[in-house]
Each structure stands twice: as C-alpha cells, then as structure tokens.
Amino acid sequence: MSWKDNIQVRDLDAQDLIELSCRRCRTVRYVDAATLHARKGADRLTLAEVEQRARCRQRGCNGAMRMAMPHRTETKGFVGGLA
C-alpha cells in the first residue's frame, strides 16, 4: 500500500499537477487535476488506479506510466559557505 492508494482524484485541487513518465521510452508529461475531474467517473478513482490505466501517447510506445506529484514550493540552491 502506498500514498497513491490513499488519495482519490476528487481529493486534489484543480490546479494540482501530476507528472507521468513512461517506463519504456522515458517521455514525461504533466496532467492537471482539472483534466482528471472532467472525465466521467474518474472522481472516485484512486491515484494508483489512474497510474495503472495511464498509457504513453508517443507513437508506437503505449508503455506503462509512472506517477509522481511535483512539489508546489520553489526549490533553491545552497547559498552559504563562501564570503
């Protein structure tokens, strides 16, 4: 059981992004939660079920996708040590 089993699509905000990367060809695409909300019957799906159903859209690939949720906060590099 992972974090994907505990979260349903309806728990996400409309502006949340989901990163999907292909396990075969390594293509990455982003899907916003509003797109998932618009699909009929998708609100009750868990993120694990969405990941299981997702397939790569690259021509001829049709590989399984891996899901991740990028952080909303801005990342910053280390800014200390040298004066």
mmCIF file of C-alpha atoms in Angstrom:
data_model
loop_
_atom_site.group_PDB
_atom_site.id
_atom_site.type_symbol
_atom_site.label_atom_id
_atom_site.label_comp_id
_atom_site.label_asym_id
_atom_site.label_seq_id
_atom_site.Cartn_x
_atom_site.Cartn_y
_atom_site.Cartn_z
ATOM 1 C CA MET A 1 0.000 0.000 0.000
ATOM 2 C CA SER A 2 1.401 3.391 -0.948
ATOM 3 C CA TRP A 3 0.374 7.042 -0.872
ATOM 4 C CA LYS A 4 -1.336 6.554 -4.230
ATOM 5 C CA ASP A 5 -3.867 4.175 -2.680
ATOM 6 C CA ASN A 6 -4.967 6.736 -0.075
ATOM 7 C CA ILE A 7 -5.691 9.690 -2.391
ATOM 8 C CA GLN A 8 -8.636 9.895 -4.755
ATOM 9 C CA VAL A 9 -8.893 12.223 -7.733
ATOM 10 C CA ARG A 10 -11.627 14.231 -6.003
ATOM 11 C CA ASP A 11 -9.183 14.998 -3.135
ATOM 12 C CA LEU A 12 -6.936 17.000 -5.494
ATOM 13 C CA ASP A 13 -7.255 20.727 -6.154
ATOM 14 C CA ALA A 14 -7.980 21.724 -9.749
ATOM 15 C CA GLN A 15 -4.537 23.345 -10.181
ATOM 16 C CA ASP A 16 -2.545 20.348 -8.836
ATOM 17 C CA LEU A 17 -0.185 18.792 -11.372
ATOM 18 C CA ILE A 18 0.546 15.104 -11.788
ATOM 19 C CA GLU A 19 3.739 14.043 -13.522
ATOM 20 C CA LEU A 20 3.504 10.917 -15.670
ATOM 21 C CA SER A 21 6.703 9.383 -17.037
ATOM 22 C CA CYS A 22 6.824 6.426 -19.400
ATOM 23 C CA ARG A 23 8.656 3.379 -18.099
ATOM 24 C CA ARG A 24 9.630 2.327 -21.615
ATOM 25 C CA CYS A 25 10.617 5.448 -23.574
ATOM 26 C CA ARG A 26 11.103 7.870 -20.601
ATOM 27 C CA THR A 27 8.780 10.544 -22.042
ATOM 28 C CA VAL A 28 7.369 12.882 -19.391
ATOM 29 C CA ARG A 29 4.023 14.658 -19.493
ATOM 30 C CA TYR A 30 2.042 16.649 -16.963
ATOM 31 C CA VAL A 31 -1.687 16.363 -16.333
ATOM 32 C CA ASP A 32 -3.576 18.821 -14.182
ATOM 33 C CA ALA A 33 -6.247 17.593 -11.795
ATOM 34 C CA ALA A 34 -8.931 19.626 -13.607
ATOM 35 C CA THR A 35 -8.464 17.366 -16.640
ATOM 36 C CA LEU A 36 -8.993 14.298 -14.471
ATOM 37 C CA HIS A 37 -12.044 15.859 -12.796
ATOM 38 C CA ALA A 38 -13.611 16.432 -16.233
ATOM 39 C CA ARG A 39 -13.505 12.745 -17.145
ATOM 40 C CA LYS A 40 -16.728 10.916 -16.383
ATOM 41 C CA GLY A 41 -16.423 8.576 -13.369
ATOM 42 C CA ALA A 42 -12.797 9.475 -12.657
ATOM 43 C CA ASP A 43 -13.516 11.317 -9.393
ATOM 44 C CA ARG A 44 -13.819 8.101 -7.427
ATOM 45 C CA LEU A 45 -10.604 6.544 -8.755
ATOM 46 C CA THR A 46 -7.526 6.408 -6.570
ATOM 47 C CA LEU A 47 -4.242 7.697 -7.945
ATOM 48 C CA ALA A 48 -2.982 4.105 -8.069
ATOM 49 C CA GLU A 49 -5.854 3.214 -10.408
ATOM 50 C CA VAL A 50 -5.161 6.270 -12.565
ATOM 51 C CA GLU A 51 -1.486 5.247 -12.808
ATOM 52 C CA GLN A 52 -2.467 1.692 -13.713
ATOM 53 C CA ARG A 53 -4.740 2.869 -16.547
ATOM 54 C CA ALA A 54 -2.375 5.530 -17.940
ATOM 55 C CA ARG A 55 -0.525 4.672 -21.156
ATOM 56 C CA CYS A 56 2.150 6.528 -23.103
ATOM 57 C CA ARG A 57 0.914 8.621 -26.021
ATOM 58 C CA GLN A 58 4.161 8.530 -28.007
ATOM 59 C CA ARG A 59 3.740 6.971 -31.394
ATOM 60 C CA GLY A 60 4.170 3.194 -31.199
ATOM 61 C CA CYS A 61 5.091 3.095 -27.496
ATOM 62 C CA ASN A 62 1.898 2.545 -25.440
ATOM 63 C CA GLY A 63 4.084 1.830 -22.380
ATOM 64 C CA ALA A 64 3.009 1.904 -18.737
ATOM 65 C CA MET A 65 3.364 5.210 -16.905
ATOM 66 C CA ARG A 66 4.876 6.049 -13.517
ATOM 67 C CA MET A 67 3.159 8.756 -11.472
ATOM 68 C CA ALA A 68 4.706 11.442 -9.273
ATOM 69 C CA MET A 69 3.450 14.660 -7.746
ATOM 70 C CA PRO A 70 5.891 17.567 -8.058
ATOM 71 C CA HIS A 71 6.287 19.937 -5.116
ATOM 72 C CA ARG A 72 4.500 23.257 -5.251
ATOM 73 C CA THR A 73 7.255 25.134 -3.473
ATOM 74 C CA GLU A 74 10.160 26.715 -5.281
ATOM 75 C CA THR A 75 13.486 24.993 -4.765
ATOM 76 C CA LYS A 76 16.624 26.979 -4.046
ATOM 77 C CA GLY A 77 20.269 26.051 -4.159
ATOM 78 C CA PHE A 78 22.673 26.183 -1.235
ATOM 79 C CA VAL A 79 23.730 29.799 -0.653
ATOM 80 C CA GLY A 80 26.223 29.628 2.166
ATOM 81 C CA GLY A 81 29.827 28.959 2.947
ATOM 82 C CA LEU A 82 31.828 31.317 0.744
ATOM 83 C CA ALA A 83 32.045 35.023 1.507
#
